Amino acid sequence: MRLSDIPDSIIIRETYTKRVEPFLGKPIVKVFTGQRRVGKSFVLYQIMQKILNDDPIANVIYINKEDGRFDAIRNYKDLSAYIEKEMVADQANYIFIDEIQEIDDFEKSVRSLQLNKKNDIYITGSNAQLLSGELATLLGGRTIEFNINSLSYSEFLVFHNLEDNDSNLGKYFLYGGMPFLVNLELSENIVFEYLRNIYTTIVFRDVIARHGLRNTYFLEQLIRYLSDNVGSLFSSKSISDFLKSQKVNISHNQVQAYTGFLTDAFLVQRVLRYDISGKRLFETGEKYYFEDIGIRNVLAGYKPDDKAKILENVVYNELLFRGYEVRSGWKGKRETDFIATKDNETTYIQVAWVLDSEATISREFGNLLEIKDNYPKMVITSDEKFRNTIKGVEHVNIRKFLMAH
């Protein structure tokens, strides 16, 4: 791999390159996970570009399992043989393997390569279980994971060369942040056709084929239910009961398994409930949000009544992009939409489309005022007119929040 082999249309995603840079050249396997087509390969290209800019004759080995030229690499023996042929003795070898889960028993090869301290290894995969099982056992603590998300709102503006305004925020709410959209006309028919194809690939390759599922009708109904109920609190049993009322007979254990498959494929993200007073996780009840809001809109349709759901999903995705661990908070019967934690700091967040009544204001601010600690608290809305901070709880416009990173 040389600089000339790297696509010249790369738009740098600095959030990820800054996270990775401290680990460049270190004897630890860098693992990049995320939904298909969120840009994992291009993050690898950025890292290769930096390595080759620093050392133009660096030996960079790149294998992309979605490229037909690498079809012959089917198992760990094929992988090891190919890399050994490309390696250069007595110098650093930078090894990049894209969509490594397509290679049988790849863990054995990665472990063997990692034993050579001159090898600097980077791998990507479209399944959250990439670091579980044998790979985790073989490598122990010698891995670090970077989760790659679809574009944040600020990245969306950079990619599409757009200004920050309400019209372009509306485009982001509708189309989402899949990076390839920069190559397409931003029209609903074109974008949704592309997103529909991504969705089909994820479901069939990363869910149905990977887990050998036969009840695909139930899977489709489950996904559509999740897309219609973004941010709603429910359990596997409540989903099962609802689907049974729609003549889809499935047990809550199967619901639990299938939602696990969907989160493993990064199609949706699960948010657990946290007891603020008891400082513990609840055993039941969870929320689901979509990795890309555009794919959610393809499934559920883009309806005016869904604006609040979409806003909440976008805020959740932004928190993930910024590296927060996110939970849903409960204090008695009062819900806090998000408890966002990073570096031992916590922020409490409520999300509402607009504060259009005293009842709404009382609910959104009141839930946060019940939390008696000194961590930041905010209510995020689409309102253009801002209310004063109420007893330390800040009112923040969604665009201001999304551009603050």
Short mmCIF file of C-alpha atoms in Angstrom, two decimals:
data_model
loop_
_atom_site.label_atom_id
_atom_site.label_comp_id
_atom_site.label_asym_id
_atom_site.label_seq_id
_atom_site.Cartn_x
_atom_site.Cartn_y
_atom_site.Cartn_z
CA MET A 1 0.00 0.00 0.00
CA ARG A 2 1.34 3.40 -1.04
CA LEU A 3 -0.06 6.91 -0.67
CA SER A 4 -1.18 6.79 -4.29
CA ASP A 5 -3.37 3.76 -3.48
CA ILE A 6 -5.39 5.67 -0.88
CA PRO A 7 -8.55 7.39 -2.21
CA ASP A 8 -7.99 11.10 -2.71
CA SER A 9 -11.54 12.01 -1.67
CA ILE A 10 -11.04 11.37 2.04
CA ILE A 11 -12.64 13.87 4.42
CA ILE A 12 -10.80 13.64 7.71
CA ARG A 13 -12.87 12.64 10.73
CA GLU A 14 -10.65 14.18 13.38
CA THR A 15 -12.64 12.86 16.33
CA TYR A 16 -11.48 9.33 15.51
CA THR A 17 -7.94 10.09 14.36
CA LYS A 18 -7.27 11.96 17.61
CA ARG A 19 -8.51 8.99 19.63
CA VAL A 20 -6.31 6.55 17.72
CA GLU A 21 -3.09 8.59 17.50
CA PRO A 22 -1.83 7.80 21.05
CA PHE A 23 -1.88 4.10 20.14
CA LEU A 24 -0.12 4.29 16.75
CA GLY A 25 2.91 2.01 16.70
CA LYS A 26 2.06 0.51 20.09
CA PRO A 27 1.92 -3.31 20.57
CA ILE A 28 -1.83 -3.38 21.03
CA VAL A 29 -4.41 -4.51 18.47
CA LYS A 30 -6.62 -1.61 17.38
CA VAL A 31 -10.19 -2.86 16.77
CA PHE A 32 -12.72 -0.68 14.92
CA THR A 33 -16.35 -1.72 15.20
CA GLY A 34 -19.55 -0.26 13.83
CA GLN A 35 -22.48 -0.72 11.50
CA ARG A 36 -21.76 -1.42 7.85
CA ARG A 37 -21.10 1.68 5.73
CA VAL A 38 -20.51 4.09 8.61
CA GLY A 39 -16.98 4.75 7.34
CA LYS A 40 -14.70 2.30 9.15
CA SER A 41 -12.62 1.74 6.00
CA PHE A 42 -12.08 5.46 5.55
CA VAL A 43 -10.92 5.82 9.14
CA LEU A 44 -8.34 3.12 8.32
CA TYR A 45 -7.35 5.09 5.21
CA GLN A 46 -6.77 8.16 7.37
CA ILE A 47 -4.46 6.18 9.66
CA MET A 48 -2.58 4.70 6.68
CA GLN A 49 -2.24 8.18 5.23
CA LYS A 50 -0.67 9.49 8.43
CA ILE A 51 1.73 6.54 8.65
CA LEU A 52 2.84 6.97 5.03
CA ASN A 53 3.14 10.74 5.34
CA ASP A 54 5.48 10.21 8.30
CA ASP A 55 7.39 7.40 6.55
CA PRO A 56 6.80 7.10 2.77
CA ILE A 57 8.51 3.69 2.62
CA ALA A 58 6.61 2.19 5.56
CA ASN A 59 5.36 -1.33 4.86
CA VAL A 60 1.57 -1.05 4.99
CA ILE A 61 -0.38 -4.27 4.34
CA TYR A 62 -4.09 -3.81 3.63
CA ILE A 63 -6.69 -6.57 3.25
CA ASN A 64 -10.32 -5.68 2.57
CA LYS A 65 -12.63 -8.68 2.69
CA GLU A 66 -15.27 -6.79 0.72
CA ASP A 67 -12.80 -6.55 -2.18
CA GLY A 68 -12.99 -9.55 -4.53
CA ARG A 69 -9.20 -9.56 -4.88
CA PHE A 70 -9.04 -11.06 -1.39
CA ASP A 71 -11.65 -13.79 -1.87
CA ALA A 72 -8.94 -16.45 -1.63
CA ILE A 73 -8.39 -15.51 2.03
CA ARG A 74 -11.07 -17.66 3.62
CA ASN A 75 -9.54 -18.81 6.90
CA TYR A 76 -6.77 -18.00 9.34
CA LYS A 77 -4.22 -20.10 7.45
CA ASP A 78 -4.89 -18.17 4.23
CA LEU A 79 -4.65 -14.91 6.17
CA SER A 80 -1.35 -15.78 7.84
CA ALA A 81 0.15 -17.01 4.57
CA TYR A 82 -0.78 -13.81 2.72
CA ILE A 83 0.54 -11.49 5.42
CA GLU A 84 3.78 -13.43 5.89
CA LYS A 85 4.39 -13.09 2.15
CA GLU A 86 3.87 -9.31 2.35
CA MET A 87 5.86 -8.68 5.52
CA VAL A 88 9.33 -7.14 5.51
CA ALA A 89 11.86 -8.49 7.98
CA ASP A 90 13.59 -6.23 10.49
CA GLN A 91 11.18 -3.30 10.15
CA ALA A 92 7.72 -2.34 11.32
CA ASN A 93 4.80 -3.89 9.45
CA TYR A 94 1.49 -2.02 9.60
CA ILE A 95 -1.27 -4.58 9.08
CA PHE A 96 -4.85 -3.49 8.29
CA ILE A 97 -7.64 -6.06 7.92
CA ASP A 98 -11.10 -4.78 6.97
CA GLU A 99 -14.26 -6.78 7.87
CA ILE A 100 -12.16 -9.46 9.49
CA GLN A 101 -15.20 -11.43 10.69
CA GLU A 102 -15.51 -12.77 7.13
CA ILE A 103 -12.37 -14.88 7.74
CA ASP A 104 -12.88 -18.16 9.60
CA ASP A 105 -10.95 -18.44 12.89
CA PHE A 106 -9.21 -15.12 12.23
CA GLU A 107 -8.40 -14.91 15.96
CA LYS A 108 -5.62 -17.48 15.60
CA SER A 109 -3.86 -15.47 12.94
CA VAL A 110 -4.21 -12.17 14.82
CA ARG A 111 -2.76 -13.75 17.96
CA SER A 112 0.22 -15.13 16.05
CA LEU A 113 0.88 -11.81 14.32
CA GLN A 114 0.57 -9.92 17.57
CA LEU A 115 3.42 -11.91 19.11
CA ASN A 116 5.83 -10.13 16.75
CA LYS A 117 6.41 -6.72 18.36
CA LYS A 118 7.24 -5.20 14.97
CA ASN A 119 3.67 -5.75 13.80
CA ASP A 120 1.19 -2.92 14.31
CA ILE A 121 -2.30 -4.38 13.77
CA TYR A 122 -5.61 -2.68 12.90
CA ILE A 123 -8.82 -4.62 12.27
CA THR A 124 -12.45 -3.70 11.58
CA GLY A 125 -15.69 -5.60 11.95
CA SER A 126 -19.43 -5.09 11.71
CA ASN A 127 -20.34 -7.10 14.78
CA ALA A 128 -20.21 -6.06 18.43
CA GLN A 129 -19.05 -9.55 19.42
CA LEU A 130 -15.77 -9.12 17.53
CA LEU A 131 -13.86 -8.77 20.79
CA SER A 132 -15.71 -11.54 22.60
CA GLY A 133 -15.01 -15.23 22.68
CA GLU A 134 -11.72 -16.58 21.45
CA LEU A 135 -10.19 -13.26 20.34
CA ALA A 136 -10.64 -11.77 23.81
CA THR A 137 -9.29 -14.94 25.39
CA LEU A 138 -6.24 -15.15 23.15
CA LEU A 139 -5.29 -11.48 23.28
CA GLY A 140 -6.31 -10.76 26.86
CA GLY A 141 -5.88 -7.04 27.53
CA ARG A 142 -3.84 -6.39 24.40
CA THR A 143 -6.69 -4.82 22.41
CA ILE A 144 -8.41 -1.47 22.34
CA GLU A 145 -11.77 -0.87 20.69
CA PHE A 146 -12.94 2.22 18.80
CA ASN A 147 -16.61 2.33 17.86
CA ILE A 148 -17.24 4.22 14.61
CA ASN A 149 -20.61 5.93 14.21
CA SER A 150 -22.39 7.47 11.25
CA LEU A 151 -21.76 11.19 10.79
CA SER A 152 -22.60 13.61 13.55
CA TYR A 153 -24.50 16.76 12.56
CA SER A 154 -21.31 18.85 12.51
CA GLU A 155 -19.58 16.23 10.33
CA PHE A 156 -22.64 16.11 8.05
CA LEU A 157 -22.27 19.85 7.43
CA VAL A 158 -18.56 19.49 6.63
CA PHE A 159 -19.07 16.52 4.31
CA HIS A 160 -21.85 18.26 2.37
CA ASN A 161 -20.33 21.76 2.56
CA LEU A 162 -23.44 23.14 4.25
CA GLU A 163 -24.05 25.93 6.74
CA ASP A 164 -25.54 25.39 10.17
CA ASN A 165 -29.19 26.41 9.88
CA ASP A 166 -32.62 24.95 10.51
CA SER A 167 -33.05 23.84 6.90
CA ASN A 168 -29.88 21.76 6.93
CA LEU A 169 -30.67 20.37 10.37
CA GLY A 170 -33.94 19.19 8.81
CA LYS A 171 -31.95 17.42 6.08
CA TYR A 172 -29.89 15.66 8.74
CA PHE A 173 -33.03 14.64 10.63
CA LEU A 174 -34.45 13.18 7.41
CA TYR A 175 -31.44 11.58 5.72
CA GLY A 176 -29.16 10.73 8.63
CA GLY A 177 -25.38 10.59 8.48
CA MET A 178 -24.19 7.74 6.28
CA PRO A 179 -20.94 9.08 4.75
CA PHE A 180 -21.61 7.88 1.17
CA LEU A 181 -24.51 10.31 0.88
CA VAL A 182 -21.91 12.93 -0.04
CA ASN A 183 -21.85 11.24 -3.47
CA LEU A 184 -25.63 11.39 -3.95
CA GLU A 185 -28.20 14.05 -4.60
CA LEU A 186 -29.98 14.77 -1.33
CA SER A 187 -33.45 13.81 -2.51
CA GLU A 188 -35.71 11.46 -0.60
CA ASN A 189 -36.14 8.89 -3.40
CA ILE A 190 -32.42 8.57 -4.09
CA VAL A 191 -31.21 8.60 -0.50
CA PHE A 192 -33.88 6.25 0.81
CA GLU A 193 -33.17 3.74 -1.96
CA TYR A 194 -29.50 3.71 -0.94
CA LEU A 195 -30.34 3.41 2.77
CA ARG A 196 -32.83 0.63 2.05
CA ASN A 197 -30.05 -1.38 0.41
CA ILE A 198 -27.76 -0.86 3.40
CA TYR A 199 -30.53 -2.00 5.72
CA THR A 200 -31.12 -5.15 3.65
CA THR A 201 -27.40 -5.98 3.68
CA ILE A 202 -27.16 -5.57 7.45
CA VAL A 203 -30.22 -7.69 8.15
CA PHE A 204 -29.36 -10.52 5.78
CA ARG A 205 -25.58 -10.71 6.23
CA ASP A 206 -25.08 -9.64 9.83
CA VAL A 207 -28.27 -10.98 11.40
CA ILE A 208 -30.06 -13.68 9.37
CA ALA A 209 -27.04 -15.39 7.79
CA ARG A 210 -24.76 -14.97 10.79
CA HIS A 211 -27.24 -16.49 13.23
CA GLY A 212 -29.02 -18.88 10.87
CA LEU A 213 -32.44 -17.34 11.52
CA ARG A 214 -35.53 -18.80 9.89
CA ASN A 215 -38.31 -16.62 11.29
CA THR A 216 -37.51 -13.63 9.09
CA TYR A 217 -41.10 -12.38 9.16
CA PHE A 218 -40.92 -11.94 12.91
CA LEU A 219 -37.54 -10.23 12.59
CA GLU A 220 -38.97 -7.69 10.14
CA GLN A 221 -41.95 -7.02 12.41
CA LEU A 222 -39.66 -6.57 15.40
CA ILE A 223 -37.45 -4.07 13.56
CA ARG A 224 -40.47 -2.08 12.40
CA TYR A 225 -41.83 -2.06 15.94
CA LEU A 226 -38.52 -0.67 17.22
CA SER A 227 -38.45 1.98 14.49
CA ASP A 228 -41.99 3.10 15.39
CA ASN A 229 -41.15 3.25 19.09
CA VAL A 230 -37.73 4.89 19.22
CA GLY A 231 -36.98 6.00 22.77
CA SER A 232 -39.96 4.18 24.30
CA LEU A 233 -39.45 2.11 27.41
CA PHE A 234 -40.34 -1.54 27.09
CA SER A 235 -39.25 -5.06 27.94
CA SER A 236 -38.90 -8.24 25.91
CA LYS A 237 -42.20 -9.40 27.40
CA SER A 238 -44.07 -6.22 26.45
CA ILE A 239 -42.77 -6.48 22.87
CA SER A 240 -43.78 -10.14 22.75
CA ASP A 241 -47.26 -9.32 24.08
CA PHE A 242 -47.75 -6.56 21.51
CA LEU A 243 -46.63 -8.72 18.60
CA LYS A 244 -48.91 -11.53 19.75
CA SER A 245 -51.79 -9.05 19.62
CA GLN A 246 -50.80 -8.52 15.97
CA LYS A 247 -50.92 -12.29 15.33
CA VAL A 248 -47.13 -12.66 15.47
CA ASN A 249 -46.57 -15.44 18.00
CA ILE A 250 -43.12 -15.19 19.55
CA SER A 251 -41.83 -15.72 23.08
CA HIS A 252 -40.13 -13.00 25.12
CA ASN A 253 -36.96 -15.14 25.16
CA GLN A 254 -36.90 -15.04 21.37
CA VAL A 255 -37.49 -11.28 21.45
CA GLN A 256 -34.51 -10.93 23.77
CA ALA A 257 -32.33 -13.02 21.47
CA TYR A 258 -33.37 -11.18 18.32
CA THR A 259 -32.88 -7.70 19.80
CA GLY A 260 -29.44 -8.89 20.87
CA PHE A 261 -28.65 -9.85 17.28
CA LEU A 262 -29.75 -6.40 16.10
CA THR A 263 -27.58 -4.60 18.64
CA ASP A 264 -24.63 -6.85 17.77
CA ALA A 265 -25.02 -5.71 14.13
CA PHE A 266 -25.18 -2.06 15.31
CA LEU A 267 -28.53 -1.54 13.60
CA VAL A 268 -29.95 -0.39 16.94
CA GLN A 269 -28.44 0.53 20.29
CA ARG A 270 -29.85 -0.57 23.63
CA VAL A 271 -30.06 1.87 26.56
CA LEU A 272 -30.51 0.40 30.03
CA ARG A 273 -32.50 1.93 32.89
CA TYR A 274 -30.58 3.32 35.87
CA ASP A 275 -31.98 3.87 39.36
CA ILE A 276 -30.65 7.32 40.29
CA SER A 277 -31.46 6.97 44.00
CA GLY A 278 -30.32 3.36 44.36
CA LYS A 279 -27.34 3.83 42.02
CA ARG A 280 -27.93 0.54 40.24
CA LEU A 281 -29.20 -0.77 36.93
CA PHE A 282 -32.75 -2.07 36.76
CA GLU A 283 -33.05 -5.69 35.66
CA THR A 284 -35.92 -4.98 33.25
CA GLY A 285 -36.93 -2.20 30.91
CA GLU A 286 -34.83 -0.68 28.16
CA LYS A 287 -34.94 1.75 25.25
CA TYR A 288 -33.70 1.36 21.68
CA TYR A 289 -32.30 3.95 19.29
CA PHE A 290 -31.14 3.59 15.70
CA GLU A 291 -27.48 3.93 14.78
CA ASP A 292 -28.51 5.99 11.75
CA ILE A 293 -31.70 8.05 11.85
CA GLY A 294 -32.02 7.89 8.06
CA ILE A 295 -32.39 4.11 8.15
CA ARG A 296 -34.98 4.49 10.88
CA ASN A 297 -36.93 6.88 8.63
CA VAL A 298 -36.79 4.42 5.74
CA LEU A 299 -38.45 1.82 7.95
CA ALA A 300 -41.00 3.91 9.85
CA GLY A 301 -41.54 6.76 7.42
CA TYR A 302 -40.77 10.40 8.12
CA LYS A 303 -43.88 11.75 9.82
CA PRO A 304 -44.38 15.16 11.50
CA ASP A 305 -45.64 13.41 14.63
CA ASP A 306 -42.27 11.67 14.96
CA LYS A 307 -40.20 14.85 15.33
CA ALA A 308 -39.73 14.41 19.06
CA LYS A 309 -38.60 10.77 18.62
CA ILE A 310 -36.13 11.77 15.91
CA LEU A 311 -34.78 14.62 18.05
CA GLU A 312 -34.23 12.24 20.97
CA ASN A 313 -32.47 9.70 18.72
CA VAL A 314 -30.21 12.42 17.30
CA VAL A 315 -29.25 13.62 20.80
CA TYR A 316 -28.47 10.04 21.83
CA ASN A 317 -26.28 9.49 18.76
CA GLU A 318 -24.41 12.73 19.44
CA LEU A 319 -23.64 11.61 22.98
CA LEU A 320 -22.25 8.31 21.67
CA PHE A 321 -20.18 10.19 19.08
CA ARG A 322 -18.66 12.27 21.90
CA GLY A 323 -17.66 9.12 23.76
CA TYR A 324 -20.26 9.10 26.54
CA GLU A 325 -21.73 6.05 28.20
CA VAL A 326 -25.48 6.64 28.12
CA ARG A 327 -28.27 5.32 30.32
CA SER A 328 -31.90 6.21 30.94
CA GLY A 329 -32.44 7.57 34.45
CA TRP A 330 -35.29 6.95 36.86
CA LYS A 331 -35.97 8.53 40.24
CA GLY A 332 -39.21 7.16 41.61
CA LYS A 333 -41.72 7.54 38.77
CA ARG A 334 -39.83 10.40 37.13
CA GLU A 335 -37.75 9.67 34.03
CA THR A 336 -34.60 11.43 32.88
CA ASP A 337 -34.08 10.75 29.19
CA PHE A 338 -30.29 10.43 29.37
CA ILE A 339 -27.59 10.11 31.99
CA ALA A 340 -24.37 10.71 30.05
CA THR A 341 -21.10 9.76 31.77
CA LYS A 342 -17.49 10.26 30.65
CA ASP A 343 -14.25 10.62 32.61
CA ASN A 344 -16.12 10.40 35.93
CA GLU A 345 -18.30 13.37 34.98
CA THR A 346 -22.07 13.11 34.53
CA THR A 347 -24.62 15.19 32.63
CA TYR A 348 -28.39 14.77 32.94
CA ILE A 349 -30.43 15.52 29.81
CA GLN A 350 -34.11 15.88 29.01
CA VAL A 351 -35.26 16.12 25.36
CA ALA A 352 -38.49 17.70 24.11
CA TRP A 353 -39.47 19.06 20.71
CA VAL A 354 -40.75 22.37 22.13
CA LEU A 355 -41.66 23.79 25.51
CA ASP A 356 -45.14 24.78 24.39
CA SER A 357 -47.03 24.64 27.67
CA GLU A 358 -46.53 25.15 31.37
CA ALA A 359 -47.20 21.45 31.89
CA THR A 360 -44.36 20.53 29.51
CA ILE A 361 -42.00 23.01 31.17
CA SER A 362 -42.89 21.68 34.61
CA ARG A 363 -42.34 18.07 33.52
CA GLU A 364 -39.05 18.51 31.65
CA PHE A 365 -37.40 20.82 34.20
CA GLY A 366 -39.11 19.22 37.19
CA ASN A 367 -37.69 15.76 36.48
CA LEU A 368 -34.16 17.17 36.53
CA LEU A 369 -34.75 19.35 39.60
CA GLU A 370 -35.60 16.18 41.53
CA ILE A 371 -31.98 15.05 41.14
CA LYS A 372 -30.10 16.53 44.09
CA ASP A 373 -26.49 16.63 42.98
CA ASN A 374 -24.23 19.25 41.41
CA TYR A 375 -23.70 17.70 37.97
CA PRO A 376 -24.82 19.70 34.89
CA LYS A 377 -28.44 19.35 33.84
CA MET A 378 -30.03 20.53 30.60
CA VAL A 379 -33.26 20.46 28.62
CA ILE A 380 -32.63 20.24 24.85
CA THR A 381 -35.38 21.43 22.49
CA SER A 382 -35.89 22.90 19.03
CA ASP A 383 -37.21 26.16 20.49
CA GLU A 384 -35.61 29.30 19.08
CA LYS A 385 -36.67 31.43 22.03
CA PHE A 386 -34.79 30.42 25.13
CA ARG A 387 -35.99 30.43 28.68
CA ASN A 388 -33.70 31.42 31.48
CA THR A 389 -31.90 28.75 33.42
CA ILE A 390 -34.25 27.42 36.08
CA LYS A 391 -32.50 26.65 39.36
CA GLY A 392 -29.36 25.59 37.52
CA VAL A 393 -31.09 23.57 34.78
CA GLU A 394 -30.06 24.99 31.40
CA HIS A 395 -32.32 25.28 28.35
CA VAL A 396 -30.32 24.50 25.18
CA ASN A 397 -31.33 24.71 21.51
CA ILE A 398 -30.62 21.51 19.57
CA ARG A 399 -28.38 23.20 17.00
CA LYS A 400 -26.32 24.85 19.72
CA PHE A 401 -25.95 21.48 21.44
CA LEU A 402 -24.93 19.64 18.26
CA MET A 403 -22.39 22.30 17.26
CA ALA A 404 -20.82 22.62 20.73
CA HIS A 405 -18.46 19.65 20.25
#
